[in-house]
PDB file of C-alpha atoms in Angstrom:
ATOM      1  CA  UNK A   1      -1.450  17.885 -67.985  1.00  0.00           C
ATOM      2  CA  UNK A   2      -5.084  16.280 -68.653  1.00  0.00           C
ATOM      3  CA  UNK A   3      -6.583  14.665 -65.816  1.00  0.00           C
ATOM      4  CA  UNK A   4      -7.491  10.810 -66.493  1.00  0.00           C
ATOM      5  CA  UNK A   5     -10.332   8.736 -64.815  1.00  0.00           C
ATOM      6  CA  UNK A   6     -10.080   4.782 -64.718  1.00  0.00           C
ATOM      7  CA  UNK A   7     -12.126   2.333 -62.789  1.00  0.00           C
ATOM      8  CA  UNK A   8     -10.531   1.376 -59.066  1.00  0.00           C
ATOM      9  CA  UNK A   9     -10.434  -2.323 -60.179  1.00  0.00           C
ATOM     10  CA  UNK A  10     -10.855  -5.007 -62.680  1.00  0.00           C
ATOM     11  CA  UNK A  11     -11.054  -9.036 -63.219  1.00  0.00           C
ATOM     12  CA  UNK A  12     -10.220 -10.669 -66.058  1.00  0.00           C
ATOM     13  CA  UNK A  13      -9.966 -14.701 -66.786  1.00  0.00           C
ATOM     14  CA  UNK A  14      -6.392 -15.971 -67.634  1.00  0.00           C
ATOM     15  CA  UNK A  15      -6.295 -16.885 -71.741  1.00  0.00           C
ATOM     16  CA  UNK A  16      -9.163 -13.770 -72.286  1.00  0.00           C
ATOM     17  CA  UNK A  17      -8.753 -10.389 -73.494  1.00  0.00           C
ATOM     18  CA  UNK A  18      -8.272  -7.734 -70.855  1.00  0.00           C
ATOM     19  CA  UNK A  19      -9.934  -4.166 -71.655  1.00  0.00           C
ATOM     20  CA  UNK A  20      -8.943  -1.581 -69.709  1.00  0.00           C
ATOM     21  CA  UNK A  21     -10.640   1.969 -70.096  1.00  0.00           C
ATOM     22  CA  UNK A  22      -9.579   5.589 -69.473  1.00  0.00           C
ATOM     23  CA  UNK A  23     -11.071   8.808 -69.928  1.00  0.00           C
ATOM     24  CA  UNK A  24      -9.380  12.002 -70.541  1.00  0.00           C
ATOM     25  CA  UNK A  25     -12.160  14.343 -71.625  1.00  0.00           C
ATOM     26  CA  UNK A  26      -9.855  17.433 -71.307  1.00  0.00           C
ATOM     27  CA  UNK A  27      -7.138  16.067 -73.317  1.00  0.00           C
ATOM     28  CA  UNK A  28      -5.607  18.760 -75.655  1.00  0.00           C
ATOM     29  CA  UNK A  29      -4.359  18.472 -79.430  1.00  0.00           C
ATOM     30  CA  UNK A  30      -0.610  17.885 -77.993  1.00  0.00           C
ATOM     31  CA  UNK A  31      -1.049  15.142 -75.830  1.00  0.00           C
ATOM     32  CA  UNK A  32      -0.269  11.752 -75.693  1.00  0.00           C
ATOM     33  CA  UNK A  33      -1.767   8.679 -73.925  1.00  0.00           C
ATOM     34  CA  UNK A  34       0.543   6.285 -72.147  1.00  0.00           C
ATOM     35  CA  UNK A  35      -0.167   3.335 -70.459  1.00  0.00           C
ATOM     36  CA  UNK A  36       2.191   2.120 -67.786  1.00  0.00           C
ATOM     37  CA  UNK A  37       1.640  -0.828 -65.382  1.00  0.00           C
ATOM     38  CA  UNK A  38       3.346  -1.807 -62.067  1.00  0.00           C
ATOM     39  CA  UNK A  39       3.544  -5.347 -60.669  1.00  0.00           C
ATOM     40  CA  UNK A  40       3.335  -5.441 -56.915  1.00  0.00           C
ATOM     41  CA  UNK A  41       5.702  -2.369 -55.765  1.00  0.00           C
ATOM     42  CA  UNK A  42       8.283  -2.965 -58.533  1.00  0.00           C
ATOM     43  CA  UNK A  43       9.305   0.066 -61.104  1.00  0.00           C
ATOM     44  CA  UNK A  44       6.428   0.967 -63.182  1.00  0.00           C
ATOM     45  CA  UNK A  45       6.845  -0.621 -66.620  1.00  0.00           C
ATOM     46  CA  UNK A  46       6.019   1.342 -70.001  1.00  0.00           C
ATOM     47  CA  UNK A  47       3.410  -0.302 -72.374  1.00  0.00           C
ATOM     48  CA  UNK A  48       2.485   1.499 -75.219  1.00  0.00           C
ATOM     49  CA  UNK A  49       1.707   5.399 -75.919  1.00  0.00           C
ATOM     50  CA  UNK A  50      -0.198   7.057 -78.919  1.00  0.00           C
ATOM     51  CA  UNK A  51      -1.861  10.417 -79.908  1.00  0.00           C
ATOM     52  CA  UNK A  52      -4.894   9.314 -82.179  1.00  0.00           C
ATOM     53  CA  UNK A  53      -4.151   6.553 -84.333  1.00  0.00           C
ATOM     54  CA  UNK A  54      -4.478   2.992 -83.015  1.00  0.00           C
ATOM     55  CA  UNK A  55      -1.254   1.132 -81.664  1.00  0.00           C
ATOM     56  CA  UNK A  56       0.053  -2.153 -81.230  1.00  0.00           C
ATOM     57  CA  UNK A  57       2.976  -3.528 -80.049  1.00  0.00           C
ATOM     58  CA  UNK A  58       3.982  -6.945 -78.492  1.00  0.00           C
ATOM     59  CA  UNK A  59       2.648  -6.572 -75.345  1.00  0.00           C
ATOM     60  CA  UNK A  60      -0.960  -4.721 -76.029  1.00  0.00           C
ATOM     61  CA  UNK A  61      -3.019  -2.541 -78.100  1.00  0.00           C
ATOM     62  CA  UNK A  62      -4.200   0.962 -77.524  1.00  0.00           C
ATOM     63  CA  UNK A  63      -7.462   2.057 -78.958  1.00  0.00           C
ATOM     64  CA  UNK A  64      -7.879   6.042 -78.934  1.00  0.00           C
ATOM     65  CA  UNK A  65     -11.636   7.066 -79.736  1.00  0.00           C
ATOM     66  CA  UNK A  66     -12.093   9.663 -82.699  1.00  0.00           C
ATOM     67  CA  UNK A  67     -12.582  12.399 -80.445  1.00  0.00           C
ATOM     68  CA  UNK A  68      -9.747  11.527 -78.438  1.00  0.00           C
ATOM     69  CA  UNK A  69     -11.665  11.962 -75.149  1.00  0.00           C
ATOM     70  CA  UNK A  70     -11.050   7.955 -74.283  1.00  0.00           C
ATOM     71  CA  UNK A  71      -8.654   5.132 -74.898  1.00  0.00           C
ATOM     72  CA  UNK A  72      -8.921   1.623 -74.218  1.00  0.00           C
ATOM     73  CA  UNK A  73      -5.772  -0.657 -73.297  1.00  0.00           C
ATOM     74  CA  UNK A  74      -6.242  -4.144 -74.739  1.00  0.00           C
ATOM     75  CA  UNK A  75      -4.252  -6.756 -73.304  1.00  0.00           C
ATOM     76  CA  UNK A  76      -5.162  -9.885 -76.159  1.00  0.00           C
ATOM     77  CA  UNK A  77      -4.391 -12.850 -73.810  1.00  0.00           C
ATOM     78  CA  UNK A  78      -4.338 -11.956 -70.063  1.00  0.00           C
ATOM     79  CA  UNK A  79      -1.896 -14.316 -68.099  1.00  0.00           C
ATOM     80  CA  UNK A  80      -1.358 -14.462 -64.439  1.00  0.00           C
ATOM     81  CA  UNK A  81       1.589 -12.380 -64.522  1.00  0.00           C
ATOM     82  CA  UNK A  82      -0.473  -9.434 -66.171  1.00  0.00           C
ATOM     83  CA  UNK A  83      -1.555  -9.056 -62.332  1.00  0.00           C
ATOM     84  CA  UNK A  84      -0.726  -5.055 -61.883  1.00  0.00           C
ATOM     85  CA  UNK A  85      -1.929  -1.690 -61.626  1.00  0.00           C
ATOM     86  CA  UNK A  86      -2.396  -0.147 -64.900  1.00  0.00           C
ATOM     87  CA  UNK A  87      -1.880   3.750 -65.263  1.00  0.00           C
ATOM     88  CA  UNK A  88      -3.302   5.811 -68.178  1.00  0.00           C
ATOM     89  CA  UNK A  89      -1.113   8.825 -68.025  1.00  0.00           C
ATOM     90  CA  UNK A  90      -1.670  11.902 -70.587  1.00  0.00           C
ATOM     91  CA  UNK A  91       1.570  13.786 -71.177  1.00  0.00           C
ATOM     92  CA  UNK A  92       2.569  16.388 -73.723  1.00  0.00           C
ATOM     93  CA  UNK A  93       4.677  15.298 -76.112  1.00  0.00           C
ATOM     94  CA  UNK A  94       8.405  16.862 -75.342  1.00  0.00           C
ATOM     95  CA  UNK A  95       8.994  20.350 -74.797  1.00  0.00           C
ATOM     96  CA  UNK A  96       9.569  21.278 -71.358  1.00  0.00           C
ATOM     97  CA  UNK A  97       7.591  18.583 -70.078  1.00  0.00           C
ATOM     98  CA  UNK A  98       9.813  15.745 -68.493  1.00  0.00           C
ATOM     99  CA  UNK A  99       7.630  14.150 -65.764  1.00  0.00           C
ATOM    100  CA  UNK A 100       5.048  11.164 -65.885  1.00  0.00           C
ATOM    101  CA  UNK A 101       2.226  12.050 -63.481  1.00  0.00           C
ATOM    102  CA  UNK A 102       0.493   9.296 -61.891  1.00  0.00           C
ATOM    103  CA  UNK A 103      -2.943   8.495 -60.689  1.00  0.00           C
ATOM    104  CA  UNK A 104      -4.523   5.639 -58.442  1.00  0.00           C
ATOM    105  CA  UNK A 105      -4.775   3.503 -61.516  1.00  0.00           C
ATOM    106  CA  UNK A 106      -6.820   0.330 -62.174  1.00  0.00           C
ATOM    107  CA  UNK A 107      -5.989  -2.849 -60.400  1.00  0.00           C
ATOM    108  CA  UNK A 108      -5.990  -5.645 -62.804  1.00  0.00           C
ATOM    109  CA  UNK A 109      -6.610  -9.127 -61.627  1.00  0.00           C
ATOM    110  CA  UNK A 110      -6.330 -12.044 -63.594  1.00  0.00           C
ATOM    111  CA  UNK A 111      -7.674 -15.001 -62.544  1.00  0.00           C
ATOM    112  CA  UNK A 112      -7.096 -18.684 -63.327  1.00  0.00           C
TER     113      UNK A 112
ATOM    114  CA  UNK B   1      17.979  -6.188 -72.530  1.00  0.00           C
ATOM    115  CA  UNK B   2      19.278  -3.146 -70.994  1.00  0.00           C
ATOM    116  CA  UNK B   3      17.809  -2.232 -67.628  1.00  0.00           C
ATOM    117  CA  UNK B   4      18.314   0.813 -65.148  1.00  0.00           C
ATOM    118  CA  UNK B   5      19.934  -0.725 -62.024  1.00  0.00           C
ATOM    119  CA  UNK B   6      19.358   0.998 -58.328  1.00  0.00           C
ATOM    120  CA  UNK B   7      21.741   0.192 -55.072  1.00  0.00           C
ATOM    121  CA  UNK B   8      20.714  -0.471 -52.288  1.00  0.00           C
ATOM    122  CA  UNK B   9      17.658  -2.410 -52.372  1.00  0.00           C
ATOM    123  CA  UNK B  10      16.953  -1.334 -48.814  1.00  0.00           C
ATOM    124  CA  UNK B  11      18.440   1.410 -46.836  1.00  0.00           C
ATOM    125  CA  UNK B  12      17.593   1.878 -42.922  1.00  0.00           C
ATOM    126  CA  UNK B  13      18.644   5.075 -41.497  1.00  0.00           C
ATOM    127  CA  UNK B  14      18.244   7.378 -38.464  1.00  0.00           C
ATOM    128  CA  UNK B  15      15.916  10.315 -38.780  1.00  0.00           C
ATOM    129  CA  UNK B  16      18.434  13.471 -39.279  1.00  0.00           C
ATOM    130  CA  UNK B  17      20.992  11.516 -41.336  1.00  0.00           C
ATOM    131  CA  UNK B  18      22.023  11.873 -44.783  1.00  0.00           C
ATOM    132  CA  UNK B  19      21.419   9.243 -47.518  1.00  0.00           C
ATOM    133  CA  UNK B  20      22.645   8.596 -51.117  1.00  0.00           C
ATOM    134  CA  UNK B  21      20.395   6.461 -53.266  1.00  0.00           C
ATOM    135  CA  UNK B  22      22.406   5.435 -56.325  1.00  0.00           C
ATOM    136  CA  UNK B  23      21.103   4.450 -59.816  1.00  0.00           C
ATOM    137  CA  UNK B  24      22.801   3.355 -63.063  1.00  0.00           C
ATOM    138  CA  UNK B  25      20.684   4.117 -65.905  1.00  0.00           C
ATOM    139  CA  UNK B  26      20.376   2.852 -69.510  1.00  0.00           C
ATOM    140  CA  UNK B  27      23.790   3.666 -71.106  1.00  0.00           C
ATOM    141  CA  UNK B  28      22.619   5.616 -74.088  1.00  0.00           C
ATOM    142  CA  UNK B  29      20.103   7.308 -72.541  1.00  0.00           C
ATOM    143  CA  UNK B  30      20.294  10.821 -71.920  1.00  0.00           C
ATOM    144  CA  UNK B  31      17.139  11.832 -69.450  1.00  0.00           C
ATOM    145  CA  UNK B  32      17.347  11.009 -65.979  1.00  0.00           C
ATOM    146  CA  UNK B  33      14.364  11.192 -63.247  1.00  0.00           C
ATOM    147  CA  UNK B  34      13.843  10.169 -59.656  1.00  0.00           C
ATOM    148  CA  UNK B  35      10.208   9.471 -58.164  1.00  0.00           C
ATOM    149  CA  UNK B  36       9.332   8.216 -55.164  1.00  0.00           C
ATOM    150  CA  UNK B  37       6.210   6.124 -54.127  1.00  0.00           C
ATOM    151  CA  UNK B  38       4.856   6.363 -50.275  1.00  0.00           C
ATOM    152  CA  UNK B  39       3.594   2.863 -48.993  1.00  0.00           C
ATOM    153  CA  UNK B  40       0.044   2.505 -50.518  1.00  0.00           C
ATOM    154  CA  UNK B  41       0.223   5.895 -52.371  1.00  0.00           C
ATOM    155  CA  UNK B  42       0.601   6.976 -55.837  1.00  0.00           C
ATOM    156  CA  UNK B  43       3.906   7.232 -57.809  1.00  0.00           C
ATOM    157  CA  UNK B  44       5.289  10.611 -57.615  1.00  0.00           C
ATOM    158  CA  UNK B  45       7.580  12.691 -59.707  1.00  0.00           C
ATOM    159  CA  UNK B  46      10.793  14.128 -57.760  1.00  0.00           C
ATOM    160  CA  UNK B  47      13.000  15.715 -60.588  1.00  0.00           C
ATOM    161  CA  UNK B  48      14.388  15.313 -63.865  1.00  0.00           C
ATOM    162  CA  UNK B  49      17.889  15.577 -65.184  1.00  0.00           C
ATOM    163  CA  UNK B  50      19.251  16.346 -68.537  1.00  0.00           C
ATOM    164  CA  UNK B  51      22.585  17.753 -69.697  1.00  0.00           C
ATOM    165  CA  UNK B  52      24.091  17.867 -65.980  1.00  0.00           C
ATOM    166  CA  UNK B  53      21.601  20.047 -64.591  1.00  0.00           C
ATOM    167  CA  UNK B  54      18.191  20.028 -63.231  1.00  0.00           C
ATOM    168  CA  UNK B  55      15.329  20.363 -65.907  1.00  0.00           C
ATOM    169  CA  UNK B  56      12.248  19.770 -63.928  1.00  0.00           C
ATOM    170  CA  UNK B  57      11.156  19.295 -60.219  1.00  0.00           C
ATOM    171  CA  UNK B  58       8.328  18.885 -58.456  1.00  0.00           C
ATOM    172  CA  UNK B  59       7.391  20.923 -54.904  1.00  0.00           C
ATOM    173  CA  UNK B  60       8.546  17.737 -52.883  1.00  0.00           C
ATOM    174  CA  UNK B  61      11.950  18.249 -54.263  1.00  0.00           C
ATOM    175  CA  UNK B  62      13.254  21.003 -51.741  1.00  0.00           C
ATOM    176  CA  UNK B  63      16.406  22.080 -50.354  1.00  0.00           C
ATOM    177  CA  UNK B  64      16.832  18.706 -48.499  1.00  0.00           C
ATOM    178  CA  UNK B  65      17.360  16.789 -52.092  1.00  0.00           C
ATOM    179  CA  UNK B  66      19.864  17.074 -54.642  1.00  0.00           C
ATOM    180  CA  UNK B  67      20.888  14.957 -57.751  1.00  0.00           C
ATOM    181  CA  UNK B  68      24.160  14.433 -59.240  1.00  0.00           C
ATOM    182  CA  UNK B  69      25.736  12.593 -61.980  1.00  0.00           C
ATOM    183  CA  UNK B  70      29.132  11.976 -60.502  1.00  0.00           C
ATOM    184  CA  UNK B  71      30.552  10.349 -63.600  1.00  0.00           C
ATOM    185  CA  UNK B  72      29.100   8.662 -66.827  1.00  0.00           C
ATOM    186  CA  UNK B  73      26.940   5.825 -65.857  1.00  0.00           C
ATOM    187  CA  UNK B  74      25.695   6.872 -62.196  1.00  0.00           C
ATOM    188  CA  UNK B  75      22.850   9.109 -61.346  1.00  0.00           C
ATOM    189  CA  UNK B  76      22.562   9.725 -57.531  1.00  0.00           C
ATOM    190  CA  UNK B  77      19.754  11.091 -55.096  1.00  0.00           C
ATOM    191  CA  UNK B  78      20.928  12.784 -52.077  1.00  0.00           C
ATOM    192  CA  UNK B  79      18.753  13.710 -48.934  1.00  0.00           C
ATOM    193  CA  UNK B  80      20.616  15.677 -46.538  1.00  0.00           C
ATOM    194  CA  UNK B  81      18.626  15.325 -43.436  1.00  0.00           C
ATOM    195  CA  UNK B  82      15.964  12.387 -43.692  1.00  0.00           C
ATOM    196  CA  UNK B  83      12.565  12.973 -41.822  1.00  0.00           C
ATOM    197  CA  UNK B  84      10.241  10.424 -40.823  1.00  0.00           C
ATOM    198  CA  UNK B  85       7.996  10.962 -43.975  1.00  0.00           C
ATOM    199  CA  UNK B  86      10.962  10.436 -46.481  1.00  0.00           C
ATOM    200  CA  UNK B  87      10.312   6.856 -45.797  1.00  0.00           C
ATOM    201  CA  UNK B  88       9.238   5.353 -49.376  1.00  0.00           C
ATOM    202  CA  UNK B  89      10.235   3.450 -52.276  1.00  0.00           C
ATOM    203  CA  UNK B  90      12.627   5.615 -54.669  1.00  0.00           C
ATOM    204  CA  UNK B  91      12.656   4.773 -58.264  1.00  0.00           C
ATOM    205  CA  UNK B  92      15.030   6.112 -60.824  1.00  0.00           C
ATOM    206  CA  UNK B  93      14.394   6.197 -64.312  1.00  0.00           C
ATOM    207  CA  UNK B  94      15.820   6.799 -67.663  1.00  0.00           C
ATOM    208  CA  UNK B  95      14.909   7.630 -71.290  1.00  0.00           C
ATOM    209  CA  UNK B  96      16.627   8.090 -74.575  1.00  0.00           C
ATOM    210  CA  UNK B  97      14.424  11.087 -75.451  1.00  0.00           C
ATOM    211  CA  UNK B  98      11.534  13.398 -74.383  1.00  0.00           C
ATOM    212  CA  UNK B  99       9.746  13.714 -77.546  1.00  0.00           C
ATOM    213  CA  UNK B 100       6.666  11.348 -77.680  1.00  0.00           C
ATOM    214  CA  UNK B 101       6.465  11.456 -81.611  1.00  0.00           C
ATOM    215  CA  UNK B 102       9.711   9.688 -81.571  1.00  0.00           C
ATOM    216  CA  UNK B 103      10.958   6.447 -80.371  1.00  0.00           C
ATOM    217  CA  UNK B 104      12.636   6.055 -77.049  1.00  0.00           C
ATOM    218  CA  UNK B 105      10.693   8.498 -75.139  1.00  0.00           C
ATOM    219  CA  UNK B 106       9.325   5.940 -72.916  1.00  0.00           C
ATOM    220  CA  UNK B 107      10.807   5.793 -69.220  1.00  0.00           C
ATOM    221  CA  UNK B 108      12.354   3.008 -68.133  1.00  0.00           C
ATOM    222  CA  UNK B 109      12.540   2.681 -64.525  1.00  0.00           C
ATOM    223  CA  UNK B 110      14.574   0.867 -61.766  1.00  0.00           C
ATOM    224  CA  UNK B 111      13.318  -1.773 -59.232  1.00  0.00           C
ATOM    225  CA  UNK B 112      13.651   0.888 -56.306  1.00  0.00           C
ATOM    226  CA  UNK B 113      15.276   1.405 -53.207  1.00  0.00           C
ATOM    227  CA  UNK B 114      13.195   0.830 -50.279  1.00  0.00           C
ATOM    228  CA  UNK B 115      14.208   3.846 -47.887  1.00  0.00           C
ATOM    229  CA  UNK B 116      13.140   3.239 -44.309  1.00  0.00           C
ATOM    230  CA  UNK B 117      13.700   6.274 -41.769  1.00  0.00           C
ATOM    231  CA  UNK B 118      13.621   5.565 -38.048  1.00  0.00           C
TER     232      UNK B 118
END
């Protein structure tokens, strides 16, 4: 799986949009971008994933650049409960690849 | 909303003892996983299980570890002879699929079992 690079930490004001960047410059054509988050030692929680088109669900939006070398997770209206470590994971979409490979992620702190 | 459950939430054991960590995956899921997270470190993949056999395992998952789906609902991780370095949070996860182009491939994680080896 391709390597990802994320900032160590970010701050965001409550109610504002949180934009979390991720670089994955070595991504290959059959690899998807996944985002998970982990709230203070709880189990990781799936947020969203995509291949090349932008994706949106009830939690967030995922913007993938045209060359697919980077992406941004957007939490449109961050709340205090969104304070967590956010992981960007690049993963081959199936076949014999089952695992998620977590990096250190970005600690997002939402401030009142 | 269906969820993955794990028991116990905290297990304390003596070095050299066997422990069994238990998980109940989401009922219609077919793929099961164990991960661990040593305090302050990354979440690490241990093993995946599908169709009653191990489908992928990491270097961490050595002969001291085993997994089993003893019935239609439980999924267990056994550590035969615990070491101090096995102290960690162990997360079970499950998914309906592994194919990213289809729905249901996201992994749902349980709340974890904190294992403390003394």
